[in-house]
Amino acid sequence: MRRRRRASPSRAASPRPATDDRCRRDGHAAVRRFLHQAQAEGLRCVAIVTGKGSMGQEMGVLRRELPHWLNAPDLRPLILGAAHYAAGNPGAVVLLLRRPRAPR
């Protein structure tokens, strides 16, 4: 049986450009860059701060788009699992990254 243990993020990213269109474009690039760099450095647990939004308002662009970005073909192989980090920051998503594959 596998043992579960609690992991806290080694690093966090908070990509928050000003406008919706710019946020989508720049935010996606920032998330891709952050995850590729984190995996290359051997980090296993990272957090992406999306913000939790305001009461009664529409969900923020990053929070809405992040699941689509993480499911994209270029990022899906990097990610082992994801969870909302309600304990410390409800506006963050914690990601467990796969170990980088050794060159053959």
Coordinates of C-alpha atoms in Angstrom, one line a residue:
M1 CA 0.0 0.0 0.0
R2 CA 1.3 3.4 -0.9
R3 CA 1.8 5.9 1.9
R4 CA 0.2 9.3 1.4
R5 CA 2.0 12.3 2.8
R6 CA 1.3 16.0 2.9
A7 CA 3.4 18.1 0.6
S8 CA 3.7 21.8 0.6
P9 CA 4.5 23.7 -2.5
S10 CA 8.2 24.4 -3.2
R11 CA 7.5 27.4 -5.3
A12 CA 4.5 29.5 -6.3
A13 CA 3.6 31.5 -9.4
S14 CA 1.1 34.3 -9.6
P15 CA 0.7 35.4 -13.2
R16 CA -1.8 38.3 -13.2
P17 CA -1.7 40.6 -16.2
A18 CA -4.1 43.5 -16.4
T19 CA -6.8 42.8 -19.0
D20 CA -8.7 39.6 -20.0
D21 CA -7.2 39.2 -23.5
R22 CA -3.7 39.9 -22.2
C23 CA -4.3 37.7 -19.2
R24 CA -5.1 34.7 -21.4
R25 CA -2.1 35.2 -23.6
D26 CA 0.5 36.2 -21.1
G27 CA -0.9 34.0 -18.3
H28 CA -0.8 30.8 -20.4
A29 CA 2.8 31.6 -21.5
A30 CA 3.8 32.3 -17.8
V31 CA 2.2 29.1 -16.6
R32 CA 3.9 27.0 -19.3
R33 CA 7.3 28.6 -18.6
F34 CA 6.9 28.2 -14.8
L35 CA 5.9 24.5 -15.0
H36 CA 8.6 23.5 -17.5
Q37 CA 11.2 25.3 -15.4
A38 CA 10.0 23.8 -12.1
Q39 CA 10.1 20.3 -13.6
A40 CA 13.6 20.9 -15.0
E41 CA 14.8 21.9 -11.6
G42 CA 13.3 18.8 -10.1
L43 CA 10.5 20.4 -8.1
R44 CA 7.6 18.1 -7.3
C45 CA 5.0 20.3 -5.7
V46 CA 4.2 23.8 -6.9
A47 CA 1.3 26.3 -6.5
I48 CA -0.3 28.6 -9.0
V49 CA -2.1 31.5 -7.4
T50 CA -5.2 32.3 -9.5
G51 CA -7.0 34.4 -6.9
K52 CA -10.4 33.5 -5.5
G53 CA -12.4 36.3 -7.1
S54 CA -14.8 38.6 -5.5
M55 CA -18.2 37.7 -3.9
G56 CA -21.0 38.0 -6.4
Q57 CA -18.7 38.5 -9.4
E58 CA -17.8 36.3 -12.3
M59 CA -14.8 33.9 -11.8
G60 CA -11.5 35.4 -12.7
V61 CA -9.8 34.6 -16.1
L62 CA -6.9 32.7 -14.6
R63 CA -9.1 30.6 -12.4
R64 CA -11.4 29.8 -15.3
E65 CA -8.7 29.1 -17.9
L66 CA -6.2 27.2 -15.8
P67 CA -7.8 23.8 -16.0
H68 CA -7.9 24.1 -19.8
W69 CA -4.3 25.1 -19.9
L70 CA -3.2 22.2 -17.7
N71 CA -5.1 19.8 -19.9
A72 CA -3.3 21.0 -23.0
P73 CA -1.1 18.4 -24.8
D74 CA 2.1 20.4 -23.9
L75 CA 1.4 20.5 -20.1
R76 CA -0.6 17.3 -19.5
P77 CA 2.6 15.1 -19.4
L78 CA 4.2 17.2 -16.7
I79 CA 1.3 17.0 -14.2
L80 CA 0.6 14.0 -11.9
G81 CA -2.2 15.6 -9.9
A82 CA -3.9 18.9 -8.9
A83 CA -5.8 20.1 -5.9
H84 CA -7.2 23.4 -4.6
Y85 CA -5.2 24.4 -1.6
A86 CA -8.0 25.5 0.7
A87 CA -6.0 25.1 3.9
G88 CA -3.5 27.9 3.3
N89 CA -4.8 29.8 0.3
P90 CA -8.2 29.2 -1.3
G91 CA -7.1 31.2 -4.4
A92 CA -4.3 28.7 -5.3
V93 CA -4.1 25.4 -7.1
V94 CA -1.4 23.0 -6.0
L95 CA 0.2 20.8 -8.6
L96 CA 2.2 17.6 -8.2
L97 CA 4.7 17.4 -11.0
R98 CA 6.0 14.2 -12.5
R99 CA 9.7 13.5 -12.2
P100 CA 11.6 14.4 -15.4
R101 CA 12.4 11.4 -17.5
A102 CA 16.0 10.5 -17.8
P103 CA 17.4 10.7 -21.4
R104 CA 17.9 7.2 -22.9

